[in-house]
Short mmCIF file of C-alpha atoms and ligand atoms in Angstrom, two decimals:
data_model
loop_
_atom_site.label_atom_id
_atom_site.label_comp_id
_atom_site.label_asym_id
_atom_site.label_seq_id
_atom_site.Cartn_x
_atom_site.Cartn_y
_atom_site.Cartn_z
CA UNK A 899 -20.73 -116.18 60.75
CA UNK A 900 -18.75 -113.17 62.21
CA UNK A 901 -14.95 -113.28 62.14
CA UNK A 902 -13.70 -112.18 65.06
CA UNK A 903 -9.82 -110.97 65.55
CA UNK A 904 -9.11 -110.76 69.47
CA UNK A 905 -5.37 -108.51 69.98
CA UNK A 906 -4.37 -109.24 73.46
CA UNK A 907 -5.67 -112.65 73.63
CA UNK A 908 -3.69 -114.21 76.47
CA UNK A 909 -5.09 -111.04 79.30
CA UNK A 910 -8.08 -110.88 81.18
CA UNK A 911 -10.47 -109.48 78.56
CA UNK A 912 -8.91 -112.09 75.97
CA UNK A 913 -9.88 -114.57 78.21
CA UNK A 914 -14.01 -113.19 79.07
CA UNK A 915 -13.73 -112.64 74.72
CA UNK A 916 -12.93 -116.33 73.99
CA UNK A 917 -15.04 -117.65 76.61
CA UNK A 918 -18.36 -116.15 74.78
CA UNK A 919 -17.20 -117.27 71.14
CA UNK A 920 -16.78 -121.05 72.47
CA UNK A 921 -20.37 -120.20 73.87
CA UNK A 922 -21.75 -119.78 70.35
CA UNK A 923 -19.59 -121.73 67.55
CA UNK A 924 -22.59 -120.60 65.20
CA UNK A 925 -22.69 -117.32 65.48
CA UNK A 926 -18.49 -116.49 65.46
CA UNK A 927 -15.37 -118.01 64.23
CA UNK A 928 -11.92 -116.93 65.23
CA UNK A 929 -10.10 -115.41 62.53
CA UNK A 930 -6.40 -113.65 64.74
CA UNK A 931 -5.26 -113.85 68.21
CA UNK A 932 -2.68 -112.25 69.43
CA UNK A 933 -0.36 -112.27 72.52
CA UNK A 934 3.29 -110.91 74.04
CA UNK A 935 4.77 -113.48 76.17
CA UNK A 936 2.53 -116.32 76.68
CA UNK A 937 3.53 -118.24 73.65
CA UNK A 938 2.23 -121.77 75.07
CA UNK A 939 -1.29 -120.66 75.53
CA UNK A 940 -1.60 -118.92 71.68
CA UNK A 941 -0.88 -122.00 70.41
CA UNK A 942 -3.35 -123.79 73.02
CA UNK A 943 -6.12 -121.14 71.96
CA UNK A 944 -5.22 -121.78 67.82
CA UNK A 945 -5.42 -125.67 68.59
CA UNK A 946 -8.61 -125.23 69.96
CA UNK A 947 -10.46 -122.73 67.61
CA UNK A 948 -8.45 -123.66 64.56
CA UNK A 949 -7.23 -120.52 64.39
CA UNK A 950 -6.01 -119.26 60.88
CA UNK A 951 -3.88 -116.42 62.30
CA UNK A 952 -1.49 -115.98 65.29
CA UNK A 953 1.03 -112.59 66.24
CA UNK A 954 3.41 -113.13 68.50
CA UNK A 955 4.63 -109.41 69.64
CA UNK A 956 7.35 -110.36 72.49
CA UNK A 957 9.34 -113.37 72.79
CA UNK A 958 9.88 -115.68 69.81
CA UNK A 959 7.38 -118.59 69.29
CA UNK A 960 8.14 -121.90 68.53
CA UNK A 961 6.75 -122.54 65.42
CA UNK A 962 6.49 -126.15 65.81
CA UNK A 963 4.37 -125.80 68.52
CA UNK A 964 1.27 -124.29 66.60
CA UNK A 965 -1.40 -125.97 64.13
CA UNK A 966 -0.03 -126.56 60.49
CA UNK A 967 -3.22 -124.88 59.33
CA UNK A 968 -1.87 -121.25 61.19
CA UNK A 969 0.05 -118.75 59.95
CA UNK A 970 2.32 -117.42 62.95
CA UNK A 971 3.77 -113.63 62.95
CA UNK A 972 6.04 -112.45 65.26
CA UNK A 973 8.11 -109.16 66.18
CA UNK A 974 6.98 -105.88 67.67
CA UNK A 975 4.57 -105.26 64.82
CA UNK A 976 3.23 -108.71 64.41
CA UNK A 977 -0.16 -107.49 65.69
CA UNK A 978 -0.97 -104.55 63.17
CA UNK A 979 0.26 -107.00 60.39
CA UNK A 980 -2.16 -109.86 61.72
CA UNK A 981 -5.17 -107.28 62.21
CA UNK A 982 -4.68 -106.50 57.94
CA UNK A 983 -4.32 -110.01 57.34
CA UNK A 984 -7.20 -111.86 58.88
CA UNK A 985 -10.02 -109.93 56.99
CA UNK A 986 -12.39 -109.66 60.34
CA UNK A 987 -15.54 -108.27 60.75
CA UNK A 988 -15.20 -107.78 64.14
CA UNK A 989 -11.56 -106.64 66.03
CA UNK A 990 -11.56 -106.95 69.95
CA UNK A 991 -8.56 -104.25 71.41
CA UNK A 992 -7.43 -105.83 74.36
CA UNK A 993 -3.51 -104.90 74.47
CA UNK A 994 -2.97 -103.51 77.92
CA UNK A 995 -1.31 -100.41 77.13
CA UNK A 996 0.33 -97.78 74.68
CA UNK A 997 1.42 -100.87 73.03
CA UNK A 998 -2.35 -101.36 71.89
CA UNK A 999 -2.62 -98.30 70.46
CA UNK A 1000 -1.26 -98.70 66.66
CA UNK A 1001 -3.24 -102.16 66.46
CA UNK A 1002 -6.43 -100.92 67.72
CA UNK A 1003 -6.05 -97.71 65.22
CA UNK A 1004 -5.15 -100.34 62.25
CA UNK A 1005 -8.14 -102.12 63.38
CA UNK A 1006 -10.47 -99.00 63.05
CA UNK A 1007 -8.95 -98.86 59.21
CA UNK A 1008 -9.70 -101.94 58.51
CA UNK A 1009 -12.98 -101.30 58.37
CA UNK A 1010 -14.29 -103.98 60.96
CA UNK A 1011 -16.31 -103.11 64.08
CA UNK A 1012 -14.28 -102.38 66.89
CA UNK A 1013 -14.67 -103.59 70.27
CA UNK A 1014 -12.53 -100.98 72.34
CA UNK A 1015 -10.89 -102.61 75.58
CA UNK A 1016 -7.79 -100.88 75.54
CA UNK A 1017 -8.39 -97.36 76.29
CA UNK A 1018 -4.83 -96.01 76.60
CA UNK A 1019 -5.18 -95.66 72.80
CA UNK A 1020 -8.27 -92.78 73.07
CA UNK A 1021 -6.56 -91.44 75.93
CA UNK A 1022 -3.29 -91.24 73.89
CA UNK A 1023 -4.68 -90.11 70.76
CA UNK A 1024 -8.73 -89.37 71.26
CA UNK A 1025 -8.58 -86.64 68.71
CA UNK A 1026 -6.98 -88.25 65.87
CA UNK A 1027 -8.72 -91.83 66.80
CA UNK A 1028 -12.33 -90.80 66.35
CA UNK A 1029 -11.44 -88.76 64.00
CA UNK A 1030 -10.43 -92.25 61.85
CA UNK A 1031 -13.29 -93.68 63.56
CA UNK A 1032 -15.11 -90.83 61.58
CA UNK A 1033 -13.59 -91.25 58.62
CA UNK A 1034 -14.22 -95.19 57.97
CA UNK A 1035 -17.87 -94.88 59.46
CA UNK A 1036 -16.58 -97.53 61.95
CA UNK A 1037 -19.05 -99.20 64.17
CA UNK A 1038 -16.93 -98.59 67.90
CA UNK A 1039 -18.55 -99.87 70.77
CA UNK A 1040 -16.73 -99.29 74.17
CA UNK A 1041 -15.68 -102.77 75.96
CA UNK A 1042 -14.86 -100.67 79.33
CA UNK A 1043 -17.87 -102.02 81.52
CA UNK A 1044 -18.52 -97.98 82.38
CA UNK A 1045 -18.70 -96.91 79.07
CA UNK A 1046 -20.55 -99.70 77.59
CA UNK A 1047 -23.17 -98.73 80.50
CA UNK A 1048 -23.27 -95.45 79.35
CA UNK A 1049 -23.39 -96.27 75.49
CA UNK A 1050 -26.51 -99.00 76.59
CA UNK A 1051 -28.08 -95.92 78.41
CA UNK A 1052 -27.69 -93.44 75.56
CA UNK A 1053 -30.44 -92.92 73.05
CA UNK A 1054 -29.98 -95.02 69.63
CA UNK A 1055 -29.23 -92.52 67.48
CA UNK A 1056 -26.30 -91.12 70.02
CA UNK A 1057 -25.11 -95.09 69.91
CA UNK A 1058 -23.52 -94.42 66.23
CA UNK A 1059 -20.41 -92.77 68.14
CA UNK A 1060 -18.95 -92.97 64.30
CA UNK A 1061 -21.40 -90.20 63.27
CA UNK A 1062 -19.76 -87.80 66.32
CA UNK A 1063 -23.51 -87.61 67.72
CA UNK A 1064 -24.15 -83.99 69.75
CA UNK A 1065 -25.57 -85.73 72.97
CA UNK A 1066 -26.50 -82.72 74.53
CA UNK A 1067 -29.23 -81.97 71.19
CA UNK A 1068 -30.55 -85.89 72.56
CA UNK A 1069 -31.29 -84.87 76.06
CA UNK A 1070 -28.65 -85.81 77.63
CA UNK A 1071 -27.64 -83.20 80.54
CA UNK A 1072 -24.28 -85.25 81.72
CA UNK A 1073 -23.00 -88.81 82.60
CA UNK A 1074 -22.52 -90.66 85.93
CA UNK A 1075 -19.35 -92.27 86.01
CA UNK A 1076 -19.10 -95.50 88.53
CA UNK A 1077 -16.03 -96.54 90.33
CA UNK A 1078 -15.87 -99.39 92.56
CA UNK A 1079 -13.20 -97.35 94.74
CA UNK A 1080 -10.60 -99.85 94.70
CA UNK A 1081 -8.90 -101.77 97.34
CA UNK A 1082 -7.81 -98.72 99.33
CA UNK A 1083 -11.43 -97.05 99.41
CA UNK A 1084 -11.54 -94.62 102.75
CA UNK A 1085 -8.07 -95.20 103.68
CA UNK A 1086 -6.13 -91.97 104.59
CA UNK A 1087 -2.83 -91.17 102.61
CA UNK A 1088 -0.59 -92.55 105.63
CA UNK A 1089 -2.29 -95.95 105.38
CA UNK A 1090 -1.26 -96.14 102.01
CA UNK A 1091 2.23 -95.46 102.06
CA UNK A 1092 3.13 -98.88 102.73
CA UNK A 1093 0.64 -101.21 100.73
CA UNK A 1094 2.62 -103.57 98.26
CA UNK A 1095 1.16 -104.87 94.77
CA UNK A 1096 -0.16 -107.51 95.91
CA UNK A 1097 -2.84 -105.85 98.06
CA UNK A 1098 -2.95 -103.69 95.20
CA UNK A 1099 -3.64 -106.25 93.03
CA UNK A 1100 -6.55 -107.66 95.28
CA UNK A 1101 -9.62 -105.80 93.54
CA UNK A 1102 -12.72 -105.91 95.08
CA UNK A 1103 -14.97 -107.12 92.75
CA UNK A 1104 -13.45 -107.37 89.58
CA UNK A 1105 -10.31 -110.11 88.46
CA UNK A 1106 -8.61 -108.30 85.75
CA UNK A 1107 -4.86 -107.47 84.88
CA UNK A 1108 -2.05 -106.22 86.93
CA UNK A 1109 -1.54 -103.16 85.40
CA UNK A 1110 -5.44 -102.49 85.31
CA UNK A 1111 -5.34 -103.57 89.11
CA UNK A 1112 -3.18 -100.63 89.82
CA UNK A 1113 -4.53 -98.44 88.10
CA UNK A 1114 -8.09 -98.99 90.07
CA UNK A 1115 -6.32 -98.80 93.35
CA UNK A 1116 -4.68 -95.60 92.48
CA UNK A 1117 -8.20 -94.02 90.53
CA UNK A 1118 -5.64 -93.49 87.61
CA UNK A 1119 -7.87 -95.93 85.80
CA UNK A 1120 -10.72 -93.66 86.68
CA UNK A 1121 -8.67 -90.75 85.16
CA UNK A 1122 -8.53 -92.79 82.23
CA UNK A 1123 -11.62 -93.65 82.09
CA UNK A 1124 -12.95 -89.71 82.40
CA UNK A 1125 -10.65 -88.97 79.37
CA UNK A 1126 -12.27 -92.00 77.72
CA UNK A 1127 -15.73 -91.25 77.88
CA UNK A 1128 -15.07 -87.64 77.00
CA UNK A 1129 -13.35 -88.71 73.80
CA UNK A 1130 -16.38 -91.79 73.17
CA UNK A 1131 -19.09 -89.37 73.72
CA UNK A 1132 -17.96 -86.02 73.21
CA UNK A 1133 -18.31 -84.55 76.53
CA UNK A 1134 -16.12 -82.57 78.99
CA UNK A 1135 -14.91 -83.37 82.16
CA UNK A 1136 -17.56 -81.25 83.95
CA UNK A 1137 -19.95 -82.97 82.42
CA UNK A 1138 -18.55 -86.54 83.91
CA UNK A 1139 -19.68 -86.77 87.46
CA UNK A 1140 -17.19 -89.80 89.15
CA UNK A 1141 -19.47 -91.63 91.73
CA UNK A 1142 -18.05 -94.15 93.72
CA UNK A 1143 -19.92 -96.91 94.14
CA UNK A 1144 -18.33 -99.95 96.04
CA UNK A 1145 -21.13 -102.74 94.81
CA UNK A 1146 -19.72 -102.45 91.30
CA UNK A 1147 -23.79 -103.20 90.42
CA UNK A 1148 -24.57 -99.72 88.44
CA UNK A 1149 -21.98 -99.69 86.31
CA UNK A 1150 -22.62 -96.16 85.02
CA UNK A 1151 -25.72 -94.05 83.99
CA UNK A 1152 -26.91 -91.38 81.84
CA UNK A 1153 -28.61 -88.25 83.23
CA UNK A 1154 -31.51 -86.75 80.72
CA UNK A 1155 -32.50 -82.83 80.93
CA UNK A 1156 -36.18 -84.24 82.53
CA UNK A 1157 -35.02 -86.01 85.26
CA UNK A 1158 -34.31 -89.56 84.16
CA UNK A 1159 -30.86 -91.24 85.34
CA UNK A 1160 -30.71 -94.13 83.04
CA UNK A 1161 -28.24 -96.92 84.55
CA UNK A 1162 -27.06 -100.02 83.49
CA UNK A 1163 -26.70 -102.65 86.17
CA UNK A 1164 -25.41 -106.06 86.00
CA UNK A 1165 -22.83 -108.61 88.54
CA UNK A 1166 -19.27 -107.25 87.60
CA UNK A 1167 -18.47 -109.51 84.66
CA UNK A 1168 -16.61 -108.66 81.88
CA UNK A 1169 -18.47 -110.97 79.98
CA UNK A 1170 -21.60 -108.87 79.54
CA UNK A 1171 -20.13 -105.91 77.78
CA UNK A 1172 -18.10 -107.90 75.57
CA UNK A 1173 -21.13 -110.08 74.46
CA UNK A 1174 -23.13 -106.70 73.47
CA UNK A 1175 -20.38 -105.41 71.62
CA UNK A 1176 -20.54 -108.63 69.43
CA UNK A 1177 -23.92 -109.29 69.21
CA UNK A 1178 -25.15 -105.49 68.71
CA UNK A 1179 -27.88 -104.09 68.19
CA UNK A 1180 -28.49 -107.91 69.38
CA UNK A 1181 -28.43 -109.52 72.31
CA UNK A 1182 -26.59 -113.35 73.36
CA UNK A 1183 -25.99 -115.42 76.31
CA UNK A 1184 -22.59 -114.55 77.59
CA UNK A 1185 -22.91 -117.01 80.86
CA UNK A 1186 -23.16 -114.06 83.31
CA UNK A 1187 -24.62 -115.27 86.07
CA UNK A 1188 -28.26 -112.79 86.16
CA UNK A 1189 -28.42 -110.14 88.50
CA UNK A 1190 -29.97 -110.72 91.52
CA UNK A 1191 -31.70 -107.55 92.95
CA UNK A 1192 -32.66 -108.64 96.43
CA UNK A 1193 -28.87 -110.29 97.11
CA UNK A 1194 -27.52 -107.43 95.80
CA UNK A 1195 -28.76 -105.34 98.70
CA UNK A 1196 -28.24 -101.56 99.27
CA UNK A 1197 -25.75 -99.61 96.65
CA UNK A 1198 -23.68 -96.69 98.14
CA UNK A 1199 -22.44 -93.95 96.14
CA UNK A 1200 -20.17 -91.44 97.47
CA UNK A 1201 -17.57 -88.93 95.86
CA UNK A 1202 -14.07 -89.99 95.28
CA UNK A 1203 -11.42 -88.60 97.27
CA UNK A 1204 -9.05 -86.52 95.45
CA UNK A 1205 -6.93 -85.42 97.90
CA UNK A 1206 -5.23 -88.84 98.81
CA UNK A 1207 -6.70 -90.41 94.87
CA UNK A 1208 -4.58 -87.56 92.93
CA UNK A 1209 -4.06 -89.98 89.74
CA UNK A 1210 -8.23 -88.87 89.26
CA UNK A 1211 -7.62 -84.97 89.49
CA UNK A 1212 -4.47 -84.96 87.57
CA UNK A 1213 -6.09 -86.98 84.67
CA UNK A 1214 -8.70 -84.12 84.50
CA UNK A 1215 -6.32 -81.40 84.13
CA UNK A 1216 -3.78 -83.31 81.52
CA UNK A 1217 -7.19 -83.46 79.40
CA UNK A 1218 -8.06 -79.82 79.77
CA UNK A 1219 -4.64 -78.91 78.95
CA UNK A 1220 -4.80 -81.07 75.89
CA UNK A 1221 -2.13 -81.97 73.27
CA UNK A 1222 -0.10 -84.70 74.23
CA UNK A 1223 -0.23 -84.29 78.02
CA UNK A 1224 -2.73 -87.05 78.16
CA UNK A 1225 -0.40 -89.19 76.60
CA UNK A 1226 2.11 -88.23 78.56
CA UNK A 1227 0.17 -89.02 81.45
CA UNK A 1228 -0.56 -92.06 79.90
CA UNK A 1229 2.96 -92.92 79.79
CA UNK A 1230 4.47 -91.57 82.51
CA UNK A 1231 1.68 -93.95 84.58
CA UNK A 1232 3.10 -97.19 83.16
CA UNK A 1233 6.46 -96.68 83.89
CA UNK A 1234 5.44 -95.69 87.37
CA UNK A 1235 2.97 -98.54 87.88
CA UNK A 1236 5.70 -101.09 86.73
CA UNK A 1237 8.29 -99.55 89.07
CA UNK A 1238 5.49 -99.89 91.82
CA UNK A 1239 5.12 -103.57 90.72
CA UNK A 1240 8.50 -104.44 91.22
CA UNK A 1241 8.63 -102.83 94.59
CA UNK A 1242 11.34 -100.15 93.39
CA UNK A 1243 8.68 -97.66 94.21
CA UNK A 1244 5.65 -96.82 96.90
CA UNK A 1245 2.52 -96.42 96.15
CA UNK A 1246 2.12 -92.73 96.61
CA UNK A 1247 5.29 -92.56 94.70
CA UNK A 1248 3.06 -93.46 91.82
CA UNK A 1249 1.28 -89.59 91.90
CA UNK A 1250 4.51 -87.92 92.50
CA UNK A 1251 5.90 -89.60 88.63
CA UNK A 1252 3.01 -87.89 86.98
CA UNK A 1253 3.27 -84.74 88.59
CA UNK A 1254 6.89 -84.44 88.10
CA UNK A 1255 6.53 -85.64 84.20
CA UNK A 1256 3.51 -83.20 83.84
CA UNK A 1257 5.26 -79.99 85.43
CA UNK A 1258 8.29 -80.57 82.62
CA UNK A 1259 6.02 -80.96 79.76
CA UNK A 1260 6.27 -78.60 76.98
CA UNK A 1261 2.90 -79.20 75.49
CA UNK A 1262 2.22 -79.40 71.93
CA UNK A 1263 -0.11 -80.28 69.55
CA UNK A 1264 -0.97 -84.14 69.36
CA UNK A 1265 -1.59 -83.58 65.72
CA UNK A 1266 -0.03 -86.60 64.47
CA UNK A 1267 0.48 -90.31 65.76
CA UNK A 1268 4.49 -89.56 65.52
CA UNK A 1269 3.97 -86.76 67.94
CA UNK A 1270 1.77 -88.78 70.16
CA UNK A 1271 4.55 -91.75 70.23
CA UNK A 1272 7.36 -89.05 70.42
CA UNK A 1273 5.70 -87.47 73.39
CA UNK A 1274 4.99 -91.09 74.71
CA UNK A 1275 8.84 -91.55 74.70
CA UNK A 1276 10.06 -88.43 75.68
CA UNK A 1277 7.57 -88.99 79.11
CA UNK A 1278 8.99 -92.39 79.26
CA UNK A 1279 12.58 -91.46 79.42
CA UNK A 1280 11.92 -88.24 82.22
CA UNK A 1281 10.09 -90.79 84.70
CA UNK A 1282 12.05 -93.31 84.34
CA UNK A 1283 15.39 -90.70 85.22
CA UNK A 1284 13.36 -89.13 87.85
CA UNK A 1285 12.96 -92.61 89.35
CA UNK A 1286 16.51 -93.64 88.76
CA UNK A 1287 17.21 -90.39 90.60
CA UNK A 1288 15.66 -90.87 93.74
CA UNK A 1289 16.09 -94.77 94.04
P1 LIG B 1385 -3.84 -108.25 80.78
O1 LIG B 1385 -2.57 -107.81 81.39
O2 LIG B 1385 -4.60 -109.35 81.43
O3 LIG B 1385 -3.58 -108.69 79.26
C1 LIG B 1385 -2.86 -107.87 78.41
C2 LIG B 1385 -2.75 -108.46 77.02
O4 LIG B 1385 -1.89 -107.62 76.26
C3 LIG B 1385 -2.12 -109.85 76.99
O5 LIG B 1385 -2.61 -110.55 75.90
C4 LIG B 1385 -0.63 -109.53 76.79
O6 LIG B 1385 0.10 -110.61 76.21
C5 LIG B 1385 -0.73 -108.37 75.83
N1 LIG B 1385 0.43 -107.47 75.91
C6 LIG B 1385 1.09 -107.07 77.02
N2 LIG B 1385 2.10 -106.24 76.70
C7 LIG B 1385 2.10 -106.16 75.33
C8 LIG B 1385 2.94 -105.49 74.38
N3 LIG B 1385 3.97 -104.72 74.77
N4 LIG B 1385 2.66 -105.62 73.07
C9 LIG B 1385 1.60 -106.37 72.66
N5 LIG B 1385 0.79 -107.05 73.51
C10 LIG B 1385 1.04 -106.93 74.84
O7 LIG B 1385 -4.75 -106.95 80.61
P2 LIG B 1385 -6.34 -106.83 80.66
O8 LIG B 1385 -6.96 -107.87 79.81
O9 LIG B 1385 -6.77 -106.67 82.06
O10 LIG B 1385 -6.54 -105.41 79.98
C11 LIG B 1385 -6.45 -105.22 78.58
C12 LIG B 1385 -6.97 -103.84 78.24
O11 LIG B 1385 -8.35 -103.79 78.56
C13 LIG B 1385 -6.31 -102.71 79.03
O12 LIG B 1385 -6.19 -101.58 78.22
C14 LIG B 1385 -7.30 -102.44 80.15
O13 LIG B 1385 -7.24 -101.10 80.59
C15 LIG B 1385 -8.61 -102.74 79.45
N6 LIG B 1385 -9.68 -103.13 80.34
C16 LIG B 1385 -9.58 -104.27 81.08
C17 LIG B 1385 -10.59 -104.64 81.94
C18 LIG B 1385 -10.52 -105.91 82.73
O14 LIG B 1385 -11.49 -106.25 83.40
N7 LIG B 1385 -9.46 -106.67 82.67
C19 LIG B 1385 -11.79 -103.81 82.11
C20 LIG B 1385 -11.83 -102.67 81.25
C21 LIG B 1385 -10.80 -102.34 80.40
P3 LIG B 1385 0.84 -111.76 77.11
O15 LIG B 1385 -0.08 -112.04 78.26
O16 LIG B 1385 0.93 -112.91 76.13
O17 LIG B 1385 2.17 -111.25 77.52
MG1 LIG B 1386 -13.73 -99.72 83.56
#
């Protein structure tokens, strides 16, 4: 029996993770959840999987309203406190967010395997998170359906991301990274000037969070996700080819010095890369519905456009340029995308934040997790004038 801790229970991927635990009672128990706001449904989720250990991080619960066998902690860092007190063996890191990144990194010292969701917290601090991951010999295996394609395509001995494998030594001659596009694929940058959050929010083929939403309509989350996999896998940029691909069916490959492109393919559901990340080097049902080849039809691939996308190009350079600029991109792109969600804001206005933040940065070093959350601030506080000043 695997205890499983799930931070960022109440979201999208907290949902998908407790769907494939009630699949398989045998296999894992629920040892934490944690949530911000959505108080009622922690205390429906510890009713229903007798839960030992709840963290309430926003608003404060009602206490009465939870189990009398769970032990309920609340305040801002109710999570990290809940992640060293349930003893798992197994830590899912769903926070959406910088907020996710201290309990994800207490998570990687406790020891357990960690399922990586939230992936703000490599982009924030890639250097000094695998370098823990490193440390603790920490079994990490990416959640982000991209990179858990590319870690299922990678050879076995270059899946023990803990031992900092050199993938090139393996064969590997670079990665194809898949993006569904978004809702705004092909549309010129005067189309988009207009769109609200709502059509924003209307993904293609994949239900997830708002702020995730965003992010894929803007490619920011592809940005992200190019600074992820270069942190997972030790790669650069150059060596990440974006491809995207609107069927959301190849949900990123692996290209080998003889030829071979090795994909991973599956119907966009979270499900299935959560499932492997439990159950590896194993395999369980996760209730995906299987794959079906012929209805799937003909996949496109095409290259992203980063003259109207610039969240994708600008994610590139703040990772080239290194230190905390990533983090300050990082930053800078969730005050934006939560000005855009409350309509104070375009959506073009979005690219405009993180240039402006990025043009004022005086780089440094992100040599510490103070400096990364000082930097975090600091890019906070200039958007959020910058905004103030032109609204
Ligand atoms: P959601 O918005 O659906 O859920 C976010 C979770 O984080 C909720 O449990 C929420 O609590 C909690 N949360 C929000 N703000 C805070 C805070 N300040 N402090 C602590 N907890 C907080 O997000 P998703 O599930 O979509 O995404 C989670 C992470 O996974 C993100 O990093 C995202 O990039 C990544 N991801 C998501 C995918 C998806 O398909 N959804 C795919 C790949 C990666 P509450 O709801 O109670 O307020
Ligand atoms: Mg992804």
């Amino acid at each position: 029996m695997k205890r499983v801790v799930v931070l960022g229970a109440t979201g999208s991927i907290g949902r998908s993770t407790l769907d494939i635990l009630r699949q398989h009672p045998d296999r894992y128990e629920l040892a934490g959840v944690t949530g911000h706001t959505q108080v009622d449904r922690l205390a429906e989720i510890a009713r229903e999987f007798a839960c030992p250990w709840v963290a309430v991080t926003g608003s404060a619960p009602d206490q009465d309203a939870f189990p009398s066998g769970t032990r309920v902690l609340q305040g801002p860092t109710a999570a990290t406190e809940l992640v060293q007190a349930a003893e798992a063996d197994i830590v899912v890191a769903a926070i959406v967010g910088a907020a996710g990144l201290l309990p994800a990194l207490e998570a990687v010292r406790s020891g357990a395997r960690v399922l990586l969701a939230n992936k703000e917290a490599l982009v924030m601090s890639g250097e000094l998170f695998m370098a823990e991951v490193a440390k603790r010999q920490v079994e990490l295996l990416p959640v982000d359906s991209e990179h858990n394609a590319i870690f299922q395509a990678l050879p076995t001995e270059a899946q023990r991301l803990w031992e900092r494998p050199d993938i090139a030594k393996l064969g590997v001659s670079g990665l194809v990274l898949t993006a569904s596009g978004g809702p705004f694929r092909g549309r010129s940058a005067d189309d988009l000037a207009e769109v609200t959050p709502e059509q924003a929010c209307a993904h293609p083929n994949w239900s997830m969070g708002r702020k995730i939403s965003v992010d894929s309509a803007t490619l920011m989350n592809k940005g992200l996700e190019l600074i992820e996999a270069c942190w997972l896998f030790g790669v650069t940029p150059s060596q990440v080819s974006v491809h995207v691909h609107p069927q959301s069916i190849v949900h990123s490959a692996v290209r080998y010095t003889d030829g071979s492109v090795v994909a991973q393919l599956g119907v966009p559901d979270m499900r299935t890369p959560i499932a492997f990340g439990l159950a590896w080097p194993a395999r369980v049902k996760a209730g995906v519905r299987p794959l079906d080849l012929f209805a799937a039809g003909i996949l496109e691939f095409e290259p992203p456009d980063s003259q109207v996308f610039r969240c994708l190009p600008l994610a590139a350079e703040a990772f080239e340029a290194g230190g905390v600029a990533p983090a300050v991109l990082n930053a800078a792109n969730e005050v934006a995308v939560e000005a855009f969600l409350s309509k104070r804001i375009g959506f073009l206005t979005i690219a405009h934040v993180l240039e402006y933040v990025l043009e004022k940065l005086d780089n440094s070093p992100a040599d510490s997790i103070d400096s990364v959350l000082q930097a975090d601030e600091w890019a906070r506080h200039t958007a959020r004038t910058w905004l103030n000043s032109v609204s």
